[in-house]
C-alpha positions as a printed Julia matrix, in Angstrom:
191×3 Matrix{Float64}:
   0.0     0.0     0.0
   1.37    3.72   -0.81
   0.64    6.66    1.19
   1.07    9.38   -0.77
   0.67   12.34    2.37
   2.1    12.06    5.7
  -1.63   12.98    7.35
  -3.17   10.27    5.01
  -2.64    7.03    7.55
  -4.24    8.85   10.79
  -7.16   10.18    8.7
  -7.46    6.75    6.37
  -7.58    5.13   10.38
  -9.91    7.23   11.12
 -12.15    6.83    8.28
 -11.83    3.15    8.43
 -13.1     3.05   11.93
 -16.33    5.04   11.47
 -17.04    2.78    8.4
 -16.87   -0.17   10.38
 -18.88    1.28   13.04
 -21.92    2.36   10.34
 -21.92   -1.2     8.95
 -21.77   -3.4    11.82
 -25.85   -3.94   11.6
 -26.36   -4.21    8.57
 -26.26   -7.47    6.63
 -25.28   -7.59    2.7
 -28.14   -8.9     0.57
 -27.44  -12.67   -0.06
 -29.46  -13.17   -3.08
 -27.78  -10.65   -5.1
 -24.84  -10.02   -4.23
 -23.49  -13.79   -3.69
 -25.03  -14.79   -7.35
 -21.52  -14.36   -8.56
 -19.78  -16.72   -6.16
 -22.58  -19.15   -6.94
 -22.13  -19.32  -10.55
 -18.76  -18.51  -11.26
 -16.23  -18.89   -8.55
 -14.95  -21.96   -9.67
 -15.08  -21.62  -13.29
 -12.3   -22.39  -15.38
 -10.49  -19.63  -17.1
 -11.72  -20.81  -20.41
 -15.26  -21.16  -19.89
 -15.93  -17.71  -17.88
 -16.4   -14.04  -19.49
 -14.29  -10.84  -17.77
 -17.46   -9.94  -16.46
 -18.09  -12.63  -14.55
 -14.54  -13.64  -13.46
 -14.08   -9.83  -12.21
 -17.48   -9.98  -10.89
 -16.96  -13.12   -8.95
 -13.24  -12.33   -7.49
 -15.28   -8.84   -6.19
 -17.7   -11.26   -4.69
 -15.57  -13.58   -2.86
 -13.13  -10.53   -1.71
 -16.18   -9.26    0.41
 -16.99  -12.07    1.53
 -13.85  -12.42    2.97
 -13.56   -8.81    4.21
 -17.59   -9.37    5.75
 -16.01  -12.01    7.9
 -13.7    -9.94    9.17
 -15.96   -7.25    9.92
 -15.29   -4.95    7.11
 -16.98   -3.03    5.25
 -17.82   -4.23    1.29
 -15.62   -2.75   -1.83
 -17.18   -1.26   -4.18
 -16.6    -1.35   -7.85
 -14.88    1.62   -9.44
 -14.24    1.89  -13.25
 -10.85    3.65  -13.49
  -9.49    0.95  -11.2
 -10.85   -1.28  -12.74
  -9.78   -0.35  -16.44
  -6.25    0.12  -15.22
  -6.14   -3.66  -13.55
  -7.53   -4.98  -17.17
  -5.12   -3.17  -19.14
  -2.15   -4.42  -16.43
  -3.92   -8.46  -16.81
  -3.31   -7.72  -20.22
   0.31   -6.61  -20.34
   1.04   -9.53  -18.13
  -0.99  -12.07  -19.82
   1.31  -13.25  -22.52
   4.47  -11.19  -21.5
   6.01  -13.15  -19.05
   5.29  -10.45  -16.41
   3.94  -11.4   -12.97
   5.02   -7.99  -11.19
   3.34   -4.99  -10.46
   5.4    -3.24  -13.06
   6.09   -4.63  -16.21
   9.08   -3.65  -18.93
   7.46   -0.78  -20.51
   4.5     0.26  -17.96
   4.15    2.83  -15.79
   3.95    2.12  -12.11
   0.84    1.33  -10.37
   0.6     5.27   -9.06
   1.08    5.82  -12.88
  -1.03    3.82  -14.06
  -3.72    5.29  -11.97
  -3.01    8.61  -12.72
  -3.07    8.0   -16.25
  -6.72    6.34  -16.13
  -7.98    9.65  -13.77
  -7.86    7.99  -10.05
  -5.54   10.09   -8.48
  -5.47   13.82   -8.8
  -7.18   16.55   -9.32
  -6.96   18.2    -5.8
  -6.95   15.0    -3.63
  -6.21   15.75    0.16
  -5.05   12.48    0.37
  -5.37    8.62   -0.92
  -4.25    5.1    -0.82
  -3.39    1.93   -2.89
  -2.3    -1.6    -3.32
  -2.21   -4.1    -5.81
  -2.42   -7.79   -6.04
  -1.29   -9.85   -9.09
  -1.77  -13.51   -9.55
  -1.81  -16.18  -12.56
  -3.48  -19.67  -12.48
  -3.17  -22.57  -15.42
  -6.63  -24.3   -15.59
  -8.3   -25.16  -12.31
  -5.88  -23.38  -10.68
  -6.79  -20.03  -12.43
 -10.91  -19.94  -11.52
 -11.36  -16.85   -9.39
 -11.75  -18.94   -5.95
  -8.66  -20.45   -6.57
  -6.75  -16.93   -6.98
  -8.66  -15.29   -3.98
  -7.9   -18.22   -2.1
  -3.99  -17.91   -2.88
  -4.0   -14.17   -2.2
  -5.38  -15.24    1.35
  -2.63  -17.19    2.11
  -0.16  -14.39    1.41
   0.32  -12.35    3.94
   0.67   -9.1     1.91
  -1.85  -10.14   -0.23
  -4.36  -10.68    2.87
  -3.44   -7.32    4.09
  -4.61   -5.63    0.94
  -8.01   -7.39    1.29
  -8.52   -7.23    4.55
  -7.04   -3.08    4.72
 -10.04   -1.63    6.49
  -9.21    1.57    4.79
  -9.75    1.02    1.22
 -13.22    1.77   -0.5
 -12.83    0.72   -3.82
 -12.19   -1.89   -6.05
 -11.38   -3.07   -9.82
 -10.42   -6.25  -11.21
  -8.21   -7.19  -14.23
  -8.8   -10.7   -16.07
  -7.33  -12.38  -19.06
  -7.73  -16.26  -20.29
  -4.35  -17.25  -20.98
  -0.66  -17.49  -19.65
   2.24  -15.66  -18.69
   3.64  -17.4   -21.2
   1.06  -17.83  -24.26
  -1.9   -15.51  -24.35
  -4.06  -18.32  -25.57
  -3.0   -21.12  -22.79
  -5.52  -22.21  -20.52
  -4.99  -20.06  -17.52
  -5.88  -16.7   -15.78
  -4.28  -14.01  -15.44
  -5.87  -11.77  -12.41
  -5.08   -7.77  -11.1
  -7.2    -6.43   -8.28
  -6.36   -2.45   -7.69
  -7.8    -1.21   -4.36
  -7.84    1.74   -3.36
  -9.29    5.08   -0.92
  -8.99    8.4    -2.21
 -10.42   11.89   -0.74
């Protein structure tokens, strides 16, 4: 995660807090928002859309984070388009990094798709990255890897980020068209 102002971690802390506090009654719908879990958390990378794969690793990350108290991401499209076009640059390129030869860094990259700026007191990021050949690439699988990873838990379970967007692309780090997945999940708080 980058802090980006030397105020943002007390206010982010205290931001995080009151969320948690607002939420703690309420219940997320089940019907609606676990559909994507249901049908598509264990597809293979092959047989499941972007749409659903990104809608399904959203799905299980709140789950995750509901368990722990926390309060649900929400989708947001610039982070999103910038984790697609970073699945993309990885998916084929042998690139699993958060910065790949010829790519901006992740601040960069969400500068250059309008997340940060434009008279922000202060924001926050992370990034996880992940690839999975057949099975082993269905979003459950990834989400389930990224939870055994201690940094990767942390950016999940970081109380202080609000938003959300998720990168996918069916194939390899080494062939575009293998049977795998190739996953980016940007988080982030900004204000």
């Amino acid at each position: 995660m980058a802090f980006k102002r030397p105020d943002v971690a007390r206010a982010v802390a205290l931001a995080a807090a009151g969320a948690i506090l607002a939420c703690a009654g309420s219940a997320p719908d089940a019907s609606a928002a676990g559909k994507p879990c249901r049908l598509y958390a264990d597809a293979k990378p092959r047989k499941v859309s972007k749409q659903h794969a990104r809608s399904a690793v959203i799905c299980l990350i709140n789950r995750r984070r509901s368990k722990h108290g926390l309060s649900p991401l929400k989708r947001q499209k610039q982070l999103q388009q910038a984790a697609q076009r970073h699945s993309e640059r990885m998916e084929g390129g042998n690139c699993l990094a958060h910065q790949c030869v010829g790519e901006a860094s992740l601040g960069g990259r969400l500068a250059d798709v309008g997340y940060l700026g434009g008279g922000l007191s202060s924001y926050a990021y992370g990034e996880n990255v992940a690839w999975g050949f057949k099975g082993r690439g269905s979003p459950r699988a990834i989400v389930n890897a990224w939870m055994q990873s201690a940094p990767h838990r942390a950016n999940i379970l970081n109380g202080a980020f609000r938003d959300i967007g998720v990168g996918f692309a069916d194939g390899t780090l080494s062939d575009a068209h293998g049977n795998g997945g190739v996953y980016t999940v940007d988080f982030g708080v900004r204000r």
